Amino acid sequence: DQQVKQNSPSLSVQEGRISILNCDYTNSMFDYFLWYKKYPAEGPTFLISISSIKDKNEDGRFTVFLNKSAKHLSLHIVPSQPGDSAVYFCAASVTNAGKSTFGDGTTLTVKP
Amino acid sequence: DAGITQSPRHKVTETGTPVTLRCHQTENHRYMYWYRQDPGHGLRLIHYSYGVKDTDKGEVSDGYSVSRSKTEDFLLTLESATSSQTSVYFCAISESAGVYYGYTFGSGTRLTVV
């Protein structure tokens, strides 16, 4: 029973365009959602998060949208840059539970 | 900027041998985690710790044990390594249990069991 799903294993976009990465979850107890970025041979790095009391959080070129009724969140990157090419993981947590559940990741390729 | 280091970075071991991976942090964070990453499975939680001597199991804990005798060190032991434990292992630390500012991950340990 996978509680956090990223249904697109890969995504390819042109430099300067928008990248949209999607994530679905099944556990309604999750109240915090995070995105991480991972380059090859490195550990993941935290990118952006959103609390379940919000529907949008923005940080520079990165915006995360949360649709609680659909149990869906998305990460928008605008404009996309070649350096954004990486694996992006969605994660979900229950505050005070002490742990996060990760999706399988989406590999983003931004073409120059 | 290594507030968190993993050792070794690479290891090849034989089936049936015990293996210990070390995670060391200098951030004095309360929470520490061990995840494994496998193709098609993302990051799966093995064990985690919410304080010295306080640990709990994750979703894939069978065949693994952990110990945390000091705030800064979290050890992962494969009691008798099997080929299915060939993976990349990541340690992570957090002040806030993975919310707010997320985890800080180590660079990973690539373990091959032959």
XYZ file of N, CA and C in Angstrom:
678
model
N 0.844 -1.184 0.000
C 0.000 0.000 0.000
C 0.890 1.248 0.000
N 1.074 1.825 -1.183
C 1.951 2.978 -1.303
C 1.159 4.227 -0.985
N 1.524 4.919 0.050
C 0.738 6.055 0.505
C 1.050 7.339 -0.251
N 2.209 7.406 -0.858
C 2.610 8.587 -1.625
C 3.046 8.107 -3.003
N 2.384 8.627 -4.033
C 2.656 8.144 -5.387
C 3.027 9.283 -6.325
N 4.064 9.034 -7.087
C 4.427 9.927 -8.175
C 4.304 9.095 -9.438
N 3.246 9.328 -10.164
C 2.890 8.421 -11.260
C 3.701 8.609 -12.529
N 4.404 9.728 -12.623
C 5.230 9.950 -13.811
C 6.689 9.707 -13.465
N 7.288 8.650 -13.972
C 8.692 8.380 -13.660
C 9.627 9.426 -14.266
N 9.194 10.056 -15.356
C 10.080 11.022 -16.001
C 9.275 12.129 -16.656
N 9.963 13.262 -16.851
C 9.362 14.439 -17.471
C 10.465 15.186 -18.197
N 10.178 15.603 -19.417
C 11.152 16.354 -20.197
C 10.520 17.665 -20.635
N 11.201 18.787 -20.381
C 10.685 20.097 -20.777
C 11.801 20.922 -21.397
N 11.394 21.941 -22.111
C 12.354 22.836 -22.743
C 12.739 23.939 -21.767
N 13.982 24.350 -21.838
C 14.462 25.449 -21.008
C 13.550 26.658 -21.158
N 13.219 27.295 -20.026
C 12.386 28.484 -20.055
C 10.902 28.210 -19.905
N 10.519 26.940 -20.133
C 9.098 26.590 -20.000
C 8.803 26.165 -18.573
N 7.532 25.879 -18.317
C 7.131 25.447 -16.987
C 7.292 23.937 -16.840
N 7.782 23.495 -15.686
C 7.799 22.074 -15.322
C 6.751 21.869 -14.241
N 5.933 20.850 -14.412
C 4.917 20.521 -13.407
C 5.101 19.070 -12.992
N 5.424 18.883 -11.736
C 5.600 17.534 -11.197
C 4.453 17.250 -10.237
N 3.902 16.058 -10.335
C 2.696 15.723 -9.593
C 2.918 14.637 -8.555
N 2.062 14.669 -7.539
C 2.176 13.712 -6.441
C 0.785 13.491 -5.861
N 0.437 12.250 -5.603
C -0.840 11.910 -4.979
C -0.596 11.165 -3.679
N -1.483 11.337 -2.732
C -1.343 10.617 -1.476
C -2.674 10.032 -1.064
N -2.624 9.035 -0.208
C -3.852 8.352 0.195
C -4.184 8.546 1.671
N -3.188 8.851 2.483
C -3.401 8.951 3.928
C -3.885 10.351 4.291
N -5.118 10.458 4.730
C -5.679 11.781 5.049
C -5.090 12.373 6.332
N -4.291 11.581 7.050
C -3.649 12.104 8.258
C -2.424 12.969 7.933
N -1.893 12.846 6.735
C -0.731 13.675 6.363
C -1.110 15.146 6.471
N -0.270 15.917 7.128
C -0.564 17.339 7.259
C 0.622 18.220 6.868
N 1.670 17.612 6.351
C 2.810 18.398 5.878
C 3.388 17.686 4.673
N 3.692 18.470 3.659
C 4.165 17.909 2.393
C 5.426 18.635 1.953
N 6.352 17.863 1.418
C 7.656 18.416 1.082
C 8.111 17.903 -0.276
N 8.955 18.692 -0.914
C 9.625 18.277 -2.142
C 11.132 18.327 -1.922
N 11.786 17.292 -2.451
C 13.233 17.203 -2.405
C 13.747 17.036 -3.827
N 14.982 17.443 -4.005
C 15.647 17.358 -5.294
C 16.911 16.535 -5.101
N 17.199 15.661 -6.067
C 18.376 14.809 -5.916
C 19.166 14.740 -7.220
N 20.443 15.076 -7.104
C 21.377 14.900 -8.212
C 22.058 13.540 -8.061
N 22.559 12.981 -9.164
C 23.256 11.689 -9.091
C 24.426 11.724 -8.113
N 24.589 10.637 -7.374
C 25.697 10.452 -6.436
C 25.680 11.449 -5.272
N 24.538 12.083 -5.046
C 24.396 12.974 -3.897
C 23.151 12.585 -3.123
N 23.066 13.051 -1.866
C 21.832 12.864 -1.120
C 20.780 13.862 -1.565
N 19.502 13.550 -1.325
C 18.444 14.516 -1.642
C 18.620 15.806 -0.834
N 18.163 16.909 -1.408
C 18.173 18.176 -0.689
C 16.754 18.722 -0.621
N 16.406 19.271 0.510
C 15.075 19.831 0.718
C 14.869 21.042 -0.192
N 13.691 21.101 -0.800
C 13.401 22.177 -1.749
C 12.342 23.138 -1.212
N 11.176 22.623 -0.907
C 10.062 23.461 -0.495
C 9.047 22.586 0.221
N 8.262 23.207 1.124
C 7.252 22.448 1.854
C 5.952 23.238 1.914
N 4.897 22.535 2.309
C 3.611 23.190 2.478
C 2.836 22.489 3.582
N 2.207 23.287 4.403
C 1.336 22.754 5.439
C -0.055 22.517 4.865
N -0.792 21.606 5.458
C -2.136 21.296 4.953
C -3.135 22.425 5.177
N -2.756 23.429 5.955
C -3.670 24.560 6.148
C -3.532 25.587 5.022
N -2.571 25.354 4.134
C -2.379 26.247 2.995
C -2.686 25.505 1.702
N -2.903 26.264 0.627
C -3.052 25.615 -0.669
C -1.939 25.997 -1.644
N -1.069 26.890 -1.208
C 0.016 27.316 -2.093
C 1.180 27.830 -1.260
N 2.373 27.501 -1.714
C 3.570 28.081 -1.106
C 4.589 28.333 -2.214
N 5.189 29.504 -2.166
C 6.057 29.938 -3.259
C 7.435 30.287 -2.729
N 8.442 29.890 -3.475
C 9.818 30.247 -3.118
C 10.600 30.421 -4.407
N 10.698 31.670 -4.836
C 11.418 31.954 -6.077
C 10.742 31.313 -7.266
N 11.488 30.485 -7.990
C 10.933 29.846 -9.187
C 10.064 28.633 -8.848
N 10.026 28.242 -7.599
C 9.336 27.023 -7.184
C 8.040 27.346 -6.436
N 6.955 26.712 -6.861
C 5.671 26.864 -6.191
C 5.070 25.489 -5.984
N 4.591 25.240 -4.779
C 3.901 23.983 -4.519
C 2.426 24.299 -4.281
N 1.570 23.511 -4.917
C 0.131 23.638 -4.784
C -0.407 22.383 -4.109
N -1.348 22.589 -3.194
C -1.956 21.458 -2.496
C -3.459 21.481 -2.682
N -4.006 20.363 -3.131
C -5.452 20.188 -3.263
C -5.852 19.062 -2.315
N -6.292 19.441 -1.120
C -6.580 18.439 -0.095
C -7.736 17.542 -0.469
N -8.745 18.091 -1.106
C -9.919 17.277 -1.437
C -9.550 16.182 -2.428
N -8.610 16.491 -3.314
C -8.162 15.502 -4.301
C -6.969 14.703 -3.803
N -6.440 15.058 -2.645
C -5.226 14.441 -2.109
C -4.111 14.489 -3.164
N -3.874 15.680 -3.647
C -2.930 15.876 -4.747
C -2.101 17.124 -4.503
N -0.818 17.008 -4.776
C 0.012 18.203 -4.759
C 0.893 18.227 -6.003
N 1.307 19.426 -6.347
C 2.142 19.584 -7.528
C 3.230 20.618 -7.247
N 4.328 20.442 -7.939
C 5.452 21.375 -7.873
C 5.598 22.012 -9.236
N 5.550 23.343 -9.270
C 5.735 24.091 -10.509
C 7.094 24.773 -10.477
N 7.822 24.641 -11.550
C 9.119 25.313 -11.686
C 9.029 26.224 -12.906
N 9.146 27.529 -12.634
C 9.033 28.497 -13.721
C 10.069 29.617 -13.555
N 10.899 29.921 -14.551
C 11.115 29.110 -15.737
C 12.071 27.961 -15.436
N 11.947 26.892 -16.168
C 12.838 25.748 -15.959
C 14.222 26.050 -16.524
N 15.233 25.541 -15.831
C 16.620 25.742 -16.248
C 17.312 24.383 -16.347
N 18.333 24.259 -17.188
C 19.028 22.966 -17.307
C 19.536 22.436 -15.965
N 19.929 23.330 -15.065
C 20.393 22.917 -13.741
C 19.310 22.327 -12.867
N 18.059 22.444 -13.300
C 16.956 21.825 -12.556
C 16.844 20.337 -12.877
N 17.570 19.873 -13.852
C 17.523 18.451 -14.210
C 18.002 17.611 -13.028
N 17.115 16.775 -12.524
C 17.385 16.011 -11.304
C 16.201 15.078 -11.069
N 16.301 14.276 -10.015
C 15.156 13.485 -9.565
C 14.459 14.275 -8.455
N 13.148 14.386 -8.558
C 12.365 15.114 -7.566
C 11.501 14.118 -6.789
N 11.632 14.183 -5.463
C 10.848 13.324 -4.586
C 9.804 14.149 -3.853
N 8.618 13.634 -3.823
C 7.549 14.164 -3.000
C 7.572 13.386 -1.683
N 7.295 14.055 -0.563
C 7.247 13.381 0.732
C 6.089 13.937 1.546
N 5.576 13.129 2.443
C 4.457 13.539 3.281
C 4.708 13.103 4.711
N 4.240 13.931 5.636
C 4.470 13.669 7.059
C 3.211 13.937 7.858
N 3.127 13.285 8.990
C 2.167 13.640 10.017
C 2.967 14.346 11.101
N 2.651 15.605 11.352
C 3.411 16.376 12.330
C 3.460 15.626 13.655
N 4.663 15.550 14.211
C 4.920 14.868 15.483
C 4.957 13.354 15.350
N 4.776 12.812 14.153
C 4.900 11.359 13.994
C 6.354 10.946 13.886
N 7.204 11.904 13.532
C 8.632 11.614 13.541
C 9.214 11.080 12.265
N 8.445 10.972 11.200
C 8.986 10.385 9.977
C 8.209 10.867 8.767
N 8.853 10.745 7.602
C 8.235 11.107 6.329
C 8.144 9.891 5.432
N 7.118 9.891 4.587
C 6.938 8.856 3.570
C 7.198 9.482 2.216
N 8.027 8.824 1.420
C 8.453 9.364 0.139
C 7.779 8.648 -1.027
N 7.605 9.389 -2.109
C 7.218 8.787 -3.375
C 8.435 8.208 -4.077
N 8.202 7.622 -5.252
C 9.277 6.956 -5.978
C 10.169 7.903 -6.772
N 9.729 9.143 -6.912
C 10.551 10.113 -7.618
C 10.165 10.280 -9.076
N 10.397 11.486 -9.591
C 10.230 11.813 -11.013
C 11.532 12.416 -11.502
N 12.048 11.866 -12.589
C 13.274 12.400 -13.177
C 12.922 13.514 -14.155
N 13.349 14.713 -13.838
C 13.104 15.875 -14.699
C 14.334 16.146 -15.550
N 14.112 16.289 -16.847
C 15.182 16.679 -17.758
C 14.771 17.987 -18.411
N 15.608 19.006 -18.253
C 15.348 20.296 -18.874
C 16.342 20.462 -20.023
N 15.810 20.560 -21.234
C 16.650 20.610 -22.419
C 16.961 22.044 -22.800
N 18.245 22.334 -23.104
C 18.625 23.711 -23.476
C 18.006 24.106 -24.811
N 30.065 21.291 3.561
C 29.325 21.884 4.662
C 28.839 20.808 5.592
N 29.522 19.670 5.565
C 29.026 18.403 6.076
C 28.633 18.447 7.543
N 27.364 18.795 7.836
C 26.823 18.617 9.158
C 26.477 17.166 9.377
N 26.533 16.371 8.328
C 26.209 14.958 8.410
C 27.147 14.203 7.487
N 27.757 13.155 7.998
C 28.654 12.340 7.194
C 28.300 10.871 7.363
N 28.447 10.134 6.266
C 28.205 8.710 6.275
C 29.497 7.984 5.957
N 29.709 6.854 6.621
C 30.870 6.039 6.313
C 30.518 4.560 6.423
N 31.103 3.724 5.539
C 31.909 4.145 4.394
C 31.051 4.691 3.268
N 31.638 5.221 2.233
C 30.883 5.692 1.082
C 30.543 4.537 0.135
N 31.437 3.570 0.078
C 31.217 2.387 -0.753
C 31.664 1.167 0.033
N 30.927 0.070 -0.142
C 31.353 -1.171 0.492
C 30.843 -2.353 -0.311
N 31.718 -3.327 -0.468
C 31.348 -4.607 -1.066
C 31.543 -5.657 0.020
N 30.527 -6.462 0.226
C 30.611 -7.471 1.273
C 30.029 -8.779 0.769
N 30.316 -9.850 1.490
C 29.826 -11.157 1.073
C 28.528 -11.505 1.790
N 27.715 -12.275 1.108
C 26.464 -12.752 1.698
C 26.736 -13.452 3.026
N 25.925 -13.119 4.013
C 26.027 -13.768 5.316
C 26.899 -13.048 6.317
N 27.614 -12.029 5.879
C 28.482 -11.298 6.819
C 27.715 -10.135 7.433
N 28.058 -9.764 8.658
C 27.437 -8.570 9.251
C 28.128 -7.310 8.721
N 27.347 -6.257 8.592
C 27.869 -4.991 8.075
C 27.294 -3.862 8.922
N 28.127 -2.900 9.270
C 27.646 -1.729 10.000
C 27.973 -0.464 9.228
N 26.939 0.348 9.035
C 27.098 1.652 8.411
C 26.954 2.718 9.485
N 27.753 3.767 9.336
C 27.762 4.802 10.371
C 27.259 6.125 9.810
N 26.476 6.808 10.630
C 26.038 8.163 10.327
C 26.440 9.051 11.491
N 27.110 10.136 11.179
C 27.605 11.055 12.197
C 27.130 12.465 11.890
N 26.578 13.150 12.886
C 26.111 14.514 12.674
C 26.763 15.463 13.678
N 26.905 16.697 13.248
C 27.475 17.725 14.126
C 26.450 18.821 14.423
N 25.191 18.580 14.071
C 24.138 19.592 14.192
C 23.341 19.493 15.484
N 23.574 18.442 16.257
C 22.842 18.219 17.510
C 21.327 18.078 17.264
N 20.960 17.554 16.097
C 19.549 17.335 15.804
C 19.028 16.118 16.549
N 17.782 16.186 16.943
C 17.177 15.106 17.716
C 16.872 13.879 16.865
N 16.374 14.123 15.642
C 15.896 13.017 14.819
C 16.963 12.565 13.831
N 17.091 11.243 13.713
C 17.987 10.671 12.716
C 17.277 9.488 12.039
N 17.597 9.279 10.758
C 16.864 8.307 9.949
C 17.831 7.516 9.068
N 17.435 6.290 8.774
C 18.095 5.512 7.729
C 17.055 5.160 6.664
N 17.363 5.517 5.417
C 16.538 5.180 4.267
C 17.393 4.365 3.298
N 16.728 3.587 2.495
C 17.394 2.942 1.374
C 16.707 3.385 0.083
N 17.522 3.515 -0.967
C 16.982 3.900 -2.261
C 17.267 2.808 -3.264
N 16.231 2.331 -3.906
C 16.337 1.305 -4.928
C 15.565 1.748 -6.160
N 16.019 1.362 -7.327
C 15.293 1.729 -8.552
C 13.837 1.293 -8.479
N 12.938 2.215 -8.784
C 11.516 1.888 -8.778
C 10.862 1.909 -7.418
N 11.644 2.192 -6.369
C 11.077 2.193 -5.013
C 11.311 3.495 -4.264
N 11.932 4.425 -4.869
C 12.147 5.681 -4.166
C 12.959 5.501 -2.907
N 12.589 6.253 -1.881
C 13.266 6.187 -0.592
C 12.353 5.481 0.410
N 12.852 4.431 1.006
C 12.051 3.684 1.977
C 12.721 3.708 3.339
N 11.950 3.969 4.356
C 12.462 4.131 5.707
C 12.775 2.770 6.332
N 13.991 2.659 6.872
C 14.416 1.410 7.510
C 14.180 1.500 9.024
N 14.827 2.453 9.637
C 14.675 2.722 11.071
C 14.865 4.218 11.286
N 14.360 4.701 12.410
C 14.623 6.075 12.762
C 14.779 6.207 14.272
N 15.305 7.364 14.661
C 15.570 7.609 16.077
C 15.095 9.008 16.443
N 14.458 9.112 17.602
C 13.982 10.412 18.062
C 14.695 10.836 19.345
N 15.823 10.198 19.606
C 16.645 10.563 20.747
C 17.592 9.433 21.082
N 18.525 9.720 21.979
C 19.473 8.691 22.384
C 18.719 7.494 22.955
N 19.049 6.345 22.417
C 18.455 5.054 22.799
C 16.975 4.933 22.444
N 16.408 5.923 21.766
C 15.010 5.858 21.322
C 14.960 5.642 19.823
N 14.568 4.427 19.431
C 14.509 4.124 18.008
C 13.192 3.420 17.691
N 12.854 3.421 16.410
C 11.632 2.757 15.987
C 11.820 2.216 14.580
N 10.974 1.254 14.222
C 11.088 0.620 12.916
C 10.393 1.426 11.844
N 10.939 1.317 10.637
C 10.276 1.865 9.472
C 9.600 0.771 8.680
N 9.341 1.037 7.415
C 8.567 0.105 6.595
C 9.364 -1.092 6.087
N 10.689 -1.021 6.100
C 11.507 -2.120 5.579
C 12.603 -2.487 6.576
N 12.237 -2.750 7.810
C 13.208 -2.947 8.890
C 13.734 -4.378 9.019
N 13.081 -5.338 8.383
C 13.521 -6.732 8.530
C 14.961 -6.903 8.063
N 15.789 -7.543 8.919
C 17.183 -7.794 8.566
C 18.119 -6.683 8.973
N 17.573 -5.626 9.565
C 18.366 -4.473 9.984
C 18.160 -4.192 11.472
N 19.204 -3.697 12.118
C 19.074 -3.182 13.472
C 19.828 -1.864 13.552
N 19.496 -1.067 14.554
C 20.129 0.242 14.709
C 20.504 0.456 16.169
N 21.423 1.382 16.356
C 21.746 1.804 17.711
C 22.108 3.275 17.708
N 21.709 3.928 18.775
C 22.048 5.341 18.954
C 22.394 5.554 20.427
N 23.678 5.473 20.707
C 24.154 5.632 22.081
C 24.592 7.060 22.365
N 24.781 7.850 21.307
C 25.135 9.260 21.444
C 24.284 10.064 20.472
N 24.023 11.308 20.790
C 23.214 12.151 19.904
C 23.778 12.178 18.499
N 25.081 12.220 18.373
C 25.699 12.455 17.071
C 25.844 11.223 16.193
N 25.673 10.027 16.722
C 25.938 8.827 15.932
C 24.722 7.905 15.867
N 24.455 7.427 14.641
C 23.345 6.501 14.410
C 23.891 5.386 13.536
N 23.946 4.190 14.071
C 24.538 3.061 13.367
C 23.456 2.139 12.811
N 23.669 1.699 11.591
C 22.777 0.733 10.943
C 23.551 -0.555 10.738
N 23.023 -1.659 11.253
C 23.686 -2.953 11.112
C 22.822 -3.910 10.315
N 23.445 -4.490 9.299
C 22.831 -5.598 8.570
C 23.346 -6.860 9.250
N 22.467 -7.577 9.884
C 22.890 -8.655 10.767
C 23.554 -9.798 9.996
N 23.017 -10.100 8.824
C 23.586 -11.129 7.950
C 23.227 -10.726 6.529
N 24.149 -10.059 5.872
C 23.839 -9.403 4.601
C 23.333 -10.383 3.539
N 22.337 -9.944 2.789
C 21.801 -10.716 1.665
C 21.852 -9.859 0.405
N 21.748 -10.490 -0.738
C 21.837 -9.755 -2.008
C 20.707 -8.739 -2.146
N 19.573 -9.001 -1.507
C 18.445 -8.063 -1.582
C 18.729 -6.767 -0.814
N 19.771 -6.766 -0.031
C 20.157 -5.560 0.701
C 21.185 -4.720 -0.059
N 21.533 -5.157 -1.252
C 22.324 -4.303 -2.141
C 21.495 -3.067 -2.456
N 22.031 -1.896 -2.132
C 21.243 -0.679 -2.247
C 22.136 0.518 -1.960
N 21.551 1.699 -2.114
C 22.193 2.922 -1.634
C 21.474 3.332 -0.356
N 22.240 3.514 0.691
C 21.684 3.833 2.002
C 21.944 5.302 2.326
N 20.883 5.985 2.710
C 20.996 7.390 3.083
C 20.617 7.584 4.537
N 21.442 8.342 5.214
C 21.122 8.804 6.549
C 20.576 10.222 6.442
N 19.669 10.580 7.332
C 19.122 11.934 7.333
C 18.959 12.398 8.771
N 18.991 13.717 8.947
C 18.790 14.310 10.258
C 17.730 15.390 10.164
N 17.112 15.691 11.296
C 16.071 16.711 11.298
C 15.875 17.250 12.703
N 15.610 18.546 12.775
C 15.224 19.146 14.060
C 13.751 18.926 14.345
N 12.966 18.857 13.257
C 11.513 18.961 13.402
C 10.782 17.746 12.837
N 11.382 16.588 12.912
C 10.721 15.343 12.512
C 10.310 15.352 11.049
N 11.053 16.071 10.224
C 10.809 16.016 8.792
C 9.831 17.028 8.269
N 9.229 17.803 9.139
C 8.327 18.837 8.674
C 9.081 20.177 8.639
N 8.377 21.237 8.263
C 8.910 22.588 8.206
C 10.103 22.706 7.257
N 11.271 22.296 7.702
C 12.476 22.485 6.895
C 13.036 21.186 6.347
N 12.291 20.095 6.502
C 12.694 18.839 5.900
C 13.906 18.224 6.564
N 14.416 17.209 5.880
C 15.602 16.520 6.340
C 16.846 17.091 5.679
N 17.975 16.895 6.346
C 19.276 17.038 5.717
C 19.834 15.642 5.543
N 20.136 15.305 4.297
C 20.623 13.965 3.986
C 22.141 13.934 3.886
N 22.694 12.762 4.217
C 24.087 12.506 3.923
C 24.258 12.169 2.450
N 25.498 11.929 2.061
C 25.815 11.672 0.651
C 25.558 10.230 0.236
N 25.260 9.371 1.195
C 24.898 8.001 0.862
C 26.045 7.016 0.978
N 25.680 5.752 1.197
C 26.624 4.634 1.184
C 26.112 3.633 0.166
N 26.958 3.340 -0.817
C 26.579 2.333 -1.811
C 27.084 0.980 -1.335
N 26.155 0.095 -1.016
C 26.499 -1.229 -0.497
C 26.176 -2.291 -1.534
N 27.149 -3.130 -1.810
C 26.954 -4.250 -2.724
C 27.208 -5.539 -1.958
N 26.223 -6.433 -1.991
C 26.350 -7.728 -1.326
C 26.499 -8.793 -2.408
N 27.639 -9.492 -2.398
C 27.927 -10.478 -3.466
C 27.873 -11.910 -2.915
